[in-house]
PDB file of C-alpha atoms and ligand atoms in Angstrom:
ATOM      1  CA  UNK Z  14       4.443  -4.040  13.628  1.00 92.00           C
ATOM      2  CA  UNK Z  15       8.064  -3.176  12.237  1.00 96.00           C
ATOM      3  CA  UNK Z  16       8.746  -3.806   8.512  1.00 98.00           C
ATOM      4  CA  UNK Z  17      12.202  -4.541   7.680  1.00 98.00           C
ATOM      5  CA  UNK Z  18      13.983  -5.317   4.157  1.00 98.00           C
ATOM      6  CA  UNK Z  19      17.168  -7.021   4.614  1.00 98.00           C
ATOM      7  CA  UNK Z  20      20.022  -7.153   1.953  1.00 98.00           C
ATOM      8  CA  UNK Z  21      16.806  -8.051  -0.629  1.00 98.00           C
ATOM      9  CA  UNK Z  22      17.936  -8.441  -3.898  1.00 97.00           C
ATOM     10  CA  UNK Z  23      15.774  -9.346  -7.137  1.00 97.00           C
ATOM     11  CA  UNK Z  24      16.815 -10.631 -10.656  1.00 97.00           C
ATOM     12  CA  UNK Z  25      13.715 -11.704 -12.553  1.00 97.00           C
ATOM     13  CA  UNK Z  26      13.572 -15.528 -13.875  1.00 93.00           C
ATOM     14  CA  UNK Z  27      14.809 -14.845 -17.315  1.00 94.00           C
ATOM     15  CA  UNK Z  28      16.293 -11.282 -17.189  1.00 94.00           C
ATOM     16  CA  UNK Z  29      19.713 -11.087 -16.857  1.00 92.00           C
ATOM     17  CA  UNK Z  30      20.087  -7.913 -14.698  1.00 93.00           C
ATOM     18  CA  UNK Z  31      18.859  -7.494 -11.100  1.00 95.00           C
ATOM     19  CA  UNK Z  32      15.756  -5.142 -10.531  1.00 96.00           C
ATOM     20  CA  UNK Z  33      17.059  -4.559  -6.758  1.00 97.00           C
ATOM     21  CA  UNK Z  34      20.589  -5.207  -5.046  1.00 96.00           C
ATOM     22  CA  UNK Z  35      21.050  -5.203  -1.530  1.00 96.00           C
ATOM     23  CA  UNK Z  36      18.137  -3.075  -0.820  1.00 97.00           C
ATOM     24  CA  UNK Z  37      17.954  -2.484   3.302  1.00 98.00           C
ATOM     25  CA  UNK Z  38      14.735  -0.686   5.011  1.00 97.00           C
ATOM     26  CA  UNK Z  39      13.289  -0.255   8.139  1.00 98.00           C
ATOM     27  CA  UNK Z  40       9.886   1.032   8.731  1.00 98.00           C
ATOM     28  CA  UNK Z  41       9.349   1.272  12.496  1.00 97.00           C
ATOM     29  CA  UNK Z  42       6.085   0.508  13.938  1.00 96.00           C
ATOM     30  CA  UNK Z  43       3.486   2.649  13.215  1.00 95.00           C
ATOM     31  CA  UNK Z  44       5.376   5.303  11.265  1.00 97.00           C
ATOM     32  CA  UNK Z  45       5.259   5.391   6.911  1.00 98.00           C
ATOM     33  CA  UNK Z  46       8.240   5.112   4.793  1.00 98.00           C
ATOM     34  CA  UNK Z  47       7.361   6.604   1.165  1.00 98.00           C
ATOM     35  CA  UNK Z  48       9.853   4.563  -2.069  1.00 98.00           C
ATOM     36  CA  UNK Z  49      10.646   7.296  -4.213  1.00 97.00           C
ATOM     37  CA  UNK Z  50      12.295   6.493  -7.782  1.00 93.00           C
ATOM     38  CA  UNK Z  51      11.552   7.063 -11.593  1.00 91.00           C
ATOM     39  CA  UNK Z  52      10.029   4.288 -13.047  1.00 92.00           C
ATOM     40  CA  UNK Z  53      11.384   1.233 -13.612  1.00 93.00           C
ATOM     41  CA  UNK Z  54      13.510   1.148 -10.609  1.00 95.00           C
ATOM     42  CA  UNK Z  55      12.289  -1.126  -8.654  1.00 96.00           C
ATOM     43  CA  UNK Z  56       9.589   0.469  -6.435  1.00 97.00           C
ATOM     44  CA  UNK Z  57       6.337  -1.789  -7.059  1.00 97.00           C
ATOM     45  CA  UNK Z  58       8.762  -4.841  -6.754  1.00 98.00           C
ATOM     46  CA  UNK Z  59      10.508  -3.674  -3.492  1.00 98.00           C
ATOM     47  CA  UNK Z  60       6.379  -3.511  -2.350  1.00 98.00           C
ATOM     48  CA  UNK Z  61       5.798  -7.442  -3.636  1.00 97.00           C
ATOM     49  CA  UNK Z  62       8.452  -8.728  -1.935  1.00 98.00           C
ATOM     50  CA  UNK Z  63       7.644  -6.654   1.429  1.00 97.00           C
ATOM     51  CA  UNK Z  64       4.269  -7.412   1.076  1.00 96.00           C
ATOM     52  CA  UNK Z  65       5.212 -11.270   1.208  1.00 96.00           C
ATOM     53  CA  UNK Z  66       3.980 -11.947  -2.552  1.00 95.00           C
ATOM     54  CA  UNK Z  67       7.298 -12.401  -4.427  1.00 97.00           C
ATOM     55  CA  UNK Z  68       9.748 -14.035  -3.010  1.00 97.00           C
ATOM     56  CA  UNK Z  69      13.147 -11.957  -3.559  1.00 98.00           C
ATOM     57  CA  UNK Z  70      16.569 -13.812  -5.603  1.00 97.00           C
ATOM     58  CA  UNK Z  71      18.059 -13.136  -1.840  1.00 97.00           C
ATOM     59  CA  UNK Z  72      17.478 -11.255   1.385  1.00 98.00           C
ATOM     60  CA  UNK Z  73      14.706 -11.264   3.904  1.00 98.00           C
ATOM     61  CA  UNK Z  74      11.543  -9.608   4.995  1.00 98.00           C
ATOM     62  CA  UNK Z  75      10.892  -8.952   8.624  1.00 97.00           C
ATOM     63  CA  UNK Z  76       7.642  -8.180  10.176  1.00 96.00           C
ATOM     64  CA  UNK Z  77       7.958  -7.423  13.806  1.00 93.00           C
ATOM     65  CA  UNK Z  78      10.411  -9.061  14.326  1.00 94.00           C
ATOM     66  CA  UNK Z  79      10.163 -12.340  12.266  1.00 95.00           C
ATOM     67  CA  UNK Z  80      11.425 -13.740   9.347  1.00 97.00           C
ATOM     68  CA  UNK Z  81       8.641 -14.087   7.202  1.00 96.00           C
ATOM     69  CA  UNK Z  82       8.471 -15.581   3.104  1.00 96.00           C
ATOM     70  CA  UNK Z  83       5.864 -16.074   0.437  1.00 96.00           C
ATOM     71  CA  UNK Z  84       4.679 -19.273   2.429  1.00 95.00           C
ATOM     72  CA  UNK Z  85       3.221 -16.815   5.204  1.00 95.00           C
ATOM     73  CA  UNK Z  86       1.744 -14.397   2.524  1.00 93.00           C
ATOM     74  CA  UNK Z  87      -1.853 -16.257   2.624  1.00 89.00           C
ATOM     75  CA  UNK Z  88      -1.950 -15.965   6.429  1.00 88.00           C
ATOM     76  CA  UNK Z  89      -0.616 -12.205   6.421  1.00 88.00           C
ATOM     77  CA  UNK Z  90      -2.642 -10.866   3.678  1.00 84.00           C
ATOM     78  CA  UNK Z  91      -6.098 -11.783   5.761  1.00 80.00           C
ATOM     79  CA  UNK Z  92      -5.544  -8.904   7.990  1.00 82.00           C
ATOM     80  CA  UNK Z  93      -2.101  -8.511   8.997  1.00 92.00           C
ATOM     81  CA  UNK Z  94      -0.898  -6.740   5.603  1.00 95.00           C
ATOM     82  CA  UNK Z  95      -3.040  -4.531   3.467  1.00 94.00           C
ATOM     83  CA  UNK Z  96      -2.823  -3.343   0.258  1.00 93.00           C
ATOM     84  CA  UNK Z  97      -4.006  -0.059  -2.068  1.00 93.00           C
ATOM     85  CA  UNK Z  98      -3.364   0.043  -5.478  1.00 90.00           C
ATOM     86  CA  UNK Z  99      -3.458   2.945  -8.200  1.00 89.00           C
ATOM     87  CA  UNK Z 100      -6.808   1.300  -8.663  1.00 88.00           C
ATOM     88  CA  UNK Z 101      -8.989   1.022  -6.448  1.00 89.00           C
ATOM     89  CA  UNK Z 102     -11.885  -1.560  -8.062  1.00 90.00           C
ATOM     90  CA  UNK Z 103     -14.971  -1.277  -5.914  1.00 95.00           C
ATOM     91  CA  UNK Z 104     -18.087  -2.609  -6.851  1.00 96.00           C
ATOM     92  CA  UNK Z 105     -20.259  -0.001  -9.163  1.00 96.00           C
ATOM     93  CA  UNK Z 106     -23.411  -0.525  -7.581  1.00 97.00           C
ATOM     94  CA  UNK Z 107     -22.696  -0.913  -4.303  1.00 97.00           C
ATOM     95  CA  UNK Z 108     -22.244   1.711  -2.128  1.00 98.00           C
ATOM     96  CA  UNK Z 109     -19.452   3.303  -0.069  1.00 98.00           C
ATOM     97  CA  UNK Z 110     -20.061   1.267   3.127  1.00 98.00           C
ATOM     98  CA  UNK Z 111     -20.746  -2.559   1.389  1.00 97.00           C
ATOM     99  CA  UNK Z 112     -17.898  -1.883  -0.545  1.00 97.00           C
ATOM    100  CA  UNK Z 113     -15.949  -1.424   2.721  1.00 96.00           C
ATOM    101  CA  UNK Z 114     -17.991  -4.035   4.602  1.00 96.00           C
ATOM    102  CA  UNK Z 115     -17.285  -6.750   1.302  1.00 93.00           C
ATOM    103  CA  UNK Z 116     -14.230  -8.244   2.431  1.00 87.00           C
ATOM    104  CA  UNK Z 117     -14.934  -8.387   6.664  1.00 86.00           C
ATOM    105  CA  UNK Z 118     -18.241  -9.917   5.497  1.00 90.00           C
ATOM    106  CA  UNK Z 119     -16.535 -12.494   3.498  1.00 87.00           C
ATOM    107  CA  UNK Z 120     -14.401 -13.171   6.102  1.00 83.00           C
ATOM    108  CA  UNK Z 121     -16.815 -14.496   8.335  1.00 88.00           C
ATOM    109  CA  UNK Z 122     -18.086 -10.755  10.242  1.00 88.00           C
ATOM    110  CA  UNK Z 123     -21.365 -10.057  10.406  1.00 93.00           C
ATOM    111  CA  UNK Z 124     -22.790  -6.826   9.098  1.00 94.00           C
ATOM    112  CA  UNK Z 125     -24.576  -5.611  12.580  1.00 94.00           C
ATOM    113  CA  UNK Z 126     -20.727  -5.833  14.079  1.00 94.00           C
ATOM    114  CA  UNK Z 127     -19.332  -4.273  11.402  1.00 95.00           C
ATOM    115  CA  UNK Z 128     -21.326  -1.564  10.473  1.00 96.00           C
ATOM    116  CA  UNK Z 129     -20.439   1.136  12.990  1.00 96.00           C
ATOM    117  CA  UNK Z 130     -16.965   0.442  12.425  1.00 95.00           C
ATOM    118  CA  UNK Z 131     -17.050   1.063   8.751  1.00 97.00           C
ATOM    119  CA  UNK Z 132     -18.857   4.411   9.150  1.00 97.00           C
ATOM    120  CA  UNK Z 133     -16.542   5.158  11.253  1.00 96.00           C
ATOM    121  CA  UNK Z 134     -13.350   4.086   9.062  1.00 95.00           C
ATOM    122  CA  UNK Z 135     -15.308   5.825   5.620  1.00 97.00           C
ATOM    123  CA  UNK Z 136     -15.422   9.220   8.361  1.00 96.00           C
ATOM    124  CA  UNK Z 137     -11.606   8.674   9.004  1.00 93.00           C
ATOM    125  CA  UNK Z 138     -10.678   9.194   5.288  1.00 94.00           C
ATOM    126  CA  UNK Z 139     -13.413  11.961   4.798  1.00 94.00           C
ATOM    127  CA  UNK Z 140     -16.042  10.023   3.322  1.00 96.00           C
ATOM    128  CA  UNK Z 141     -18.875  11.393   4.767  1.00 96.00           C
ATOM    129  CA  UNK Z 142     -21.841   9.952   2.705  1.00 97.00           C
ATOM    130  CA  UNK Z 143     -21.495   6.057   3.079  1.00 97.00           C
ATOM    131  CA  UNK Z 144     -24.641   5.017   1.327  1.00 98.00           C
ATOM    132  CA  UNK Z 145     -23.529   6.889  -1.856  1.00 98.00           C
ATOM    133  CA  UNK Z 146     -23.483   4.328  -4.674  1.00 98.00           C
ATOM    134  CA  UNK Z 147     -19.708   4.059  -5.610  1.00 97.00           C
ATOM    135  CA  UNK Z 148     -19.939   4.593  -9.600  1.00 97.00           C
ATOM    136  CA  UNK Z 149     -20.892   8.305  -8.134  1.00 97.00           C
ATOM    137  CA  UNK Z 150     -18.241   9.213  -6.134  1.00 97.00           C
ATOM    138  CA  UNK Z 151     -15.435  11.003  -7.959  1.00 96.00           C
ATOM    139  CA  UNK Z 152     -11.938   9.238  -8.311  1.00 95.00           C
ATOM    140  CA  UNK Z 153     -10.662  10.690  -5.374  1.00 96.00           C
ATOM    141  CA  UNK Z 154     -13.684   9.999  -3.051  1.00 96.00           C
ATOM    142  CA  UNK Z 155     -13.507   6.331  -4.874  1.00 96.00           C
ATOM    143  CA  UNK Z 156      -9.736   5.965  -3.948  1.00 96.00           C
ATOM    144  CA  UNK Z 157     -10.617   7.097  -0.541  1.00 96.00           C
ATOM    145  CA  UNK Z 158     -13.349   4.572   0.401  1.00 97.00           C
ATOM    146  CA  UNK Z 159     -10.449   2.341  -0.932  1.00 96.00           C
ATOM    147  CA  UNK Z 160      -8.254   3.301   1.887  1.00 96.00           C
ATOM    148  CA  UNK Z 161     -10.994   2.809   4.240  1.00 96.00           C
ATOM    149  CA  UNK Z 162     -11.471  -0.574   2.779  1.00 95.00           C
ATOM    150  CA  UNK Z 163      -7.793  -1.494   3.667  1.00 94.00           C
ATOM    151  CA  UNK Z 164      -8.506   0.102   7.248  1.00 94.00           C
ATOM    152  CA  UNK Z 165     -11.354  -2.005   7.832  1.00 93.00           C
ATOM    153  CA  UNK Z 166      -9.372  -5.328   9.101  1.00 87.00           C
ATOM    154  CA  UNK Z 167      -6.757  -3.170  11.200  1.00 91.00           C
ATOM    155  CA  UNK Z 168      -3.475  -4.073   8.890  1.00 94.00           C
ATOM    156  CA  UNK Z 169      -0.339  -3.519  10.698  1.00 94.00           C
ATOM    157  CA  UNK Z 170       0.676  -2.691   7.619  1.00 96.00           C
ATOM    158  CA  UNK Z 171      -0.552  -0.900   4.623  1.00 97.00           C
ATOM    159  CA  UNK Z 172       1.455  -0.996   1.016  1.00 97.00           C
ATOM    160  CA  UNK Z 173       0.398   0.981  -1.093  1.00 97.00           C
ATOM    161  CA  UNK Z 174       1.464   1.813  -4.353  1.00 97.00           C
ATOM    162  CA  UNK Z 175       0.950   4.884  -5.968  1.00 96.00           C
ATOM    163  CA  UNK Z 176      -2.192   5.217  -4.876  1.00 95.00           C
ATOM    164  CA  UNK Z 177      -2.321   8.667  -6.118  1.00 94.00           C
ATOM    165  CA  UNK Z 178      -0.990   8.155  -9.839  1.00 92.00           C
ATOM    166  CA  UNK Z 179      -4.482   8.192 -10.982  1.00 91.00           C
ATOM    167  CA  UNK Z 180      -5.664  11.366  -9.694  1.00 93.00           C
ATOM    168  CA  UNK Z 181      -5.161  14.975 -10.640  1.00 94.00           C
ATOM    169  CA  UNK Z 182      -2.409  16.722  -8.053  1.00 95.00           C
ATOM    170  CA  UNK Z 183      -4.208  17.974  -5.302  1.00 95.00           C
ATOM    171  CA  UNK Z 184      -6.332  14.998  -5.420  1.00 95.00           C
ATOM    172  CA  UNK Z 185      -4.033  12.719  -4.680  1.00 95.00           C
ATOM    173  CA  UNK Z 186      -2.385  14.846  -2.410  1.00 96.00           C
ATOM    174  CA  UNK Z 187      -5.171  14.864  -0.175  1.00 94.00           C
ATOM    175  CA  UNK Z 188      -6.112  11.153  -0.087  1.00 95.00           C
ATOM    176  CA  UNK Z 189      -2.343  10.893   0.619  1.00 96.00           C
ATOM    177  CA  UNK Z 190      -2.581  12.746   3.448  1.00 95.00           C
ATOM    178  CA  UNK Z 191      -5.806  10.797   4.338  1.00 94.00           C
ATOM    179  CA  UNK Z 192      -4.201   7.746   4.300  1.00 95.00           C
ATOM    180  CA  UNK Z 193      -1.720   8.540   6.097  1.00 96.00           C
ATOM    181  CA  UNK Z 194      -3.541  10.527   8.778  1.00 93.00           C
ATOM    182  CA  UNK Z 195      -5.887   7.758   9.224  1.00 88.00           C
ATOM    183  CA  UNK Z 196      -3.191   4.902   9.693  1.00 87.00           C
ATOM    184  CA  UNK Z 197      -2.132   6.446  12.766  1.00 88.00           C
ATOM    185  CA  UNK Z 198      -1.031   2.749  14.472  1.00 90.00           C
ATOM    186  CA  UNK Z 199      -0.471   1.192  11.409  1.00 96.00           C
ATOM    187  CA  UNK Z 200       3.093   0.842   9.801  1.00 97.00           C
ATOM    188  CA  UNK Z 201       2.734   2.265   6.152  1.00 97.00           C
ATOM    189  CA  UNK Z 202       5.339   1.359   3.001  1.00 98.00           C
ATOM    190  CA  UNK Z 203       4.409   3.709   0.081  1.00 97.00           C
ATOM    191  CA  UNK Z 204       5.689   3.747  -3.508  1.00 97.00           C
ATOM    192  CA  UNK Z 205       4.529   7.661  -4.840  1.00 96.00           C
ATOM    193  CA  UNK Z 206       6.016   9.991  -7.910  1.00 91.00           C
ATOM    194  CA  UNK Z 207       4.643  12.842  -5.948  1.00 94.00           C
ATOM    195  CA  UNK Z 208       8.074  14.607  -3.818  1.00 95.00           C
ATOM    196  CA  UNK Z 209       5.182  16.543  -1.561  1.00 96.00           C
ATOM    197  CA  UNK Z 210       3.168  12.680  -0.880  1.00 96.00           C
ATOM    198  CA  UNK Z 211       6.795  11.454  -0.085  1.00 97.00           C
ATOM    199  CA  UNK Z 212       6.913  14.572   2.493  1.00 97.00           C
ATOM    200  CA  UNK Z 213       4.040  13.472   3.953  1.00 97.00           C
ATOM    201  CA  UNK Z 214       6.035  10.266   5.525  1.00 97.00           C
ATOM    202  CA  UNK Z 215       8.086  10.079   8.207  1.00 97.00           C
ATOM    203  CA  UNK Z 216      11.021   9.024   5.812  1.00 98.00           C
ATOM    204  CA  UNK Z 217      11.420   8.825   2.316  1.00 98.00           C
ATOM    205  CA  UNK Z 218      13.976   6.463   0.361  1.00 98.00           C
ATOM    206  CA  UNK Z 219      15.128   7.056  -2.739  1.00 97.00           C
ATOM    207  CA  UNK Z 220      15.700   4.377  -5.318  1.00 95.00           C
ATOM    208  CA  UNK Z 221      18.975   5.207  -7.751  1.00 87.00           C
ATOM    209  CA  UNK Z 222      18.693   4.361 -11.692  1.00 83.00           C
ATOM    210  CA  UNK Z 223      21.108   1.368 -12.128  1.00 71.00           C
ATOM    211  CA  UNK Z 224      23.928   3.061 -14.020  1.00 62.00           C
ATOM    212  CA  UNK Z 225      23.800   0.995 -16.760  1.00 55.00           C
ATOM    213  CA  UNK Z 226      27.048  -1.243 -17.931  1.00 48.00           C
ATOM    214  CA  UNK Z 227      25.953  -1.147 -21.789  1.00 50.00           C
ATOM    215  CA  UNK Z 228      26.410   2.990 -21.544  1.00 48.00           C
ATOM    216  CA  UNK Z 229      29.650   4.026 -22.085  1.00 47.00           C
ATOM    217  CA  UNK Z 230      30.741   6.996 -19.551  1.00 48.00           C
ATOM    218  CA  UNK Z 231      30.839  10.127 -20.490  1.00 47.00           C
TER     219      UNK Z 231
HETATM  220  N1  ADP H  59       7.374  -9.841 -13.750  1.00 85.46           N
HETATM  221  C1  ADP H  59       8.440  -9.239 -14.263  1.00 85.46           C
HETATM  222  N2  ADP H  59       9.313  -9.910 -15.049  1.00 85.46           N
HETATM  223  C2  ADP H  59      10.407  -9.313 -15.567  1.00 85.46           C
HETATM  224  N3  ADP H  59      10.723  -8.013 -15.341  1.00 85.46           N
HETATM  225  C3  ADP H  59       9.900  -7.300 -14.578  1.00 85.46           C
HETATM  226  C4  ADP H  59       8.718  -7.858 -13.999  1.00 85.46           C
HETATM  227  N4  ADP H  59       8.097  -6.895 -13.264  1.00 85.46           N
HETATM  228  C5  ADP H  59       8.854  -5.778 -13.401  1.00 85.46           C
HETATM  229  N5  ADP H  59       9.920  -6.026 -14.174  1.00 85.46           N
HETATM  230  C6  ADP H  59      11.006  -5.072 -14.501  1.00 85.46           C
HETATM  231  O1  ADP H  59      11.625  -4.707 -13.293  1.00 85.46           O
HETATM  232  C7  ADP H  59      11.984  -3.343 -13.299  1.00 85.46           C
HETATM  233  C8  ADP H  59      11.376  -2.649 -12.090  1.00 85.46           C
HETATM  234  O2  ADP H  59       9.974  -2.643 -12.209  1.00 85.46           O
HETATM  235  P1  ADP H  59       9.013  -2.066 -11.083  1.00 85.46           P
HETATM  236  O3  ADP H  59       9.312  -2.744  -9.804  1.00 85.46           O
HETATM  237  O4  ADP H  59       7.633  -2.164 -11.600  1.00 85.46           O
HETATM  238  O5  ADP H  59       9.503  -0.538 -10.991  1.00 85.46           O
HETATM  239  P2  ADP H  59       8.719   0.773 -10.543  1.00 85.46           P
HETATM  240  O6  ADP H  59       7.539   0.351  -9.719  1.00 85.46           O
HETATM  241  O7  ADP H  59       9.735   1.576  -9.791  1.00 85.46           O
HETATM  242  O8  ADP H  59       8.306   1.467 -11.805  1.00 85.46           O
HETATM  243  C9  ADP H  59      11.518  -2.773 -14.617  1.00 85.46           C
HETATM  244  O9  ADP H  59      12.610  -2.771 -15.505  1.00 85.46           O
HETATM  245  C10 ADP H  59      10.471  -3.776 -15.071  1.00 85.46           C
HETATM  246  O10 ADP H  59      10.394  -3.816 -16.463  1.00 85.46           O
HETATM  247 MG1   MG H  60       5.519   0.677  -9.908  1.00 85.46          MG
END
């Protein structure tokens, strides 16, 4: 499915300057876009609002196709949309696999279904160990199981943000290029600090500083 960002612009309740103005994207079907951007310009709240949980000031999202808003968000985020995060929060004492398995279980799968699938998900990202308890794996190998975990209910689209921050260089480097090896069908909207993870994508956007109006010019 096709991601699209129309004319989205963000002010927060309260704050009196707007995060985002007229931001425009397209992420065709099955390709990756990478957000790049110091902090603070608006890259993790360009991801809420594609990802259906914040609503923006105006603007739409678009996912193949349709209009879609926060009200769809509970429908969207049981498969359709999936997210990884800087952290990746599996269980401890579980291992690899139940920690992919969790959420299909919860929603209703049953584990004899499921199993080769998440074997063969955990072997996608390079996990190739699934019974390891997860408190052993290192923070890379973690962070990869939780790409697999996002894998697992075939997302049409993954957001992820900075899913690397947390991880040395090459680390993150590789389960960027995991991640986005592995979501070969699936349309991918990453937020990253890392120019060669932007690289990776098949486009990268670049979100500008506001030039502040309280800074005189010099
Ligand atoms: N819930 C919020 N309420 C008010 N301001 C926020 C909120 N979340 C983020 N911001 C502000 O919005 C700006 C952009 O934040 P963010 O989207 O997190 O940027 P980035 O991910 O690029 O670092 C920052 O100035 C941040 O302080
Ligand atoms: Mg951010």
């Amino acid at each position: 499915m096709s991601l699209a960002l129309t004319d989205v612009s963000l002010t927060y309740p309260g704050t009196a300057r707007a995060v985002l103005t007229n931001l425009n994207l397209f992420v065709p079907t099955g390709t990756s876009l990478a957000l790049m951007g110091p902090s603070g310009t608006g890259k993790s709240t360009a991801l809420a609002i594609a990802g259906l949980l914040l609503a923006p000031t105006s603007g739409e999202v678009t996912i193949d196709g349709q209009t879609r808003t926060v009200r769809d968000a509970p429908t969207m985020l049981r498969g359709e949309i999936a997210w990884v995060l800087q952290s990746v929060n599996l269980l401890p004492r579980r291992t690899a696999l139940d920690n992919v398995l969790l959420p299909a279980l919860a929603a209703g799968g049953s584990r004899d279904d499921l199993h080769d699938d998440a074997v063969e998900v955990l072997l996608r990202v390079g996990i190739e160990s699934p019974d390891q308890v997860a408190r052993t794996l290192s923070g890379g190998q973690a962070q990869r199981v939780g790409v697999a975990r996002a894998l697992m209910s075939r997302p049409a689209v993954i957001i992820a943000d900075e899913p690397t921050a947390n991880l040395d260089i090459a680390t993150g480097r590789g389960v960027a290029r995991a991640l986005l090896q592995a979501a070969t069908e699936t349309t991918v909207l990453l937020a990253t600090h890392d120019e060669h993870v932007a690289e990776m994508a098949d486009a990268i956007l670049r979100l500008e500083p506001e030039v502040s109006g309280d800074v005189a010019p010099s």
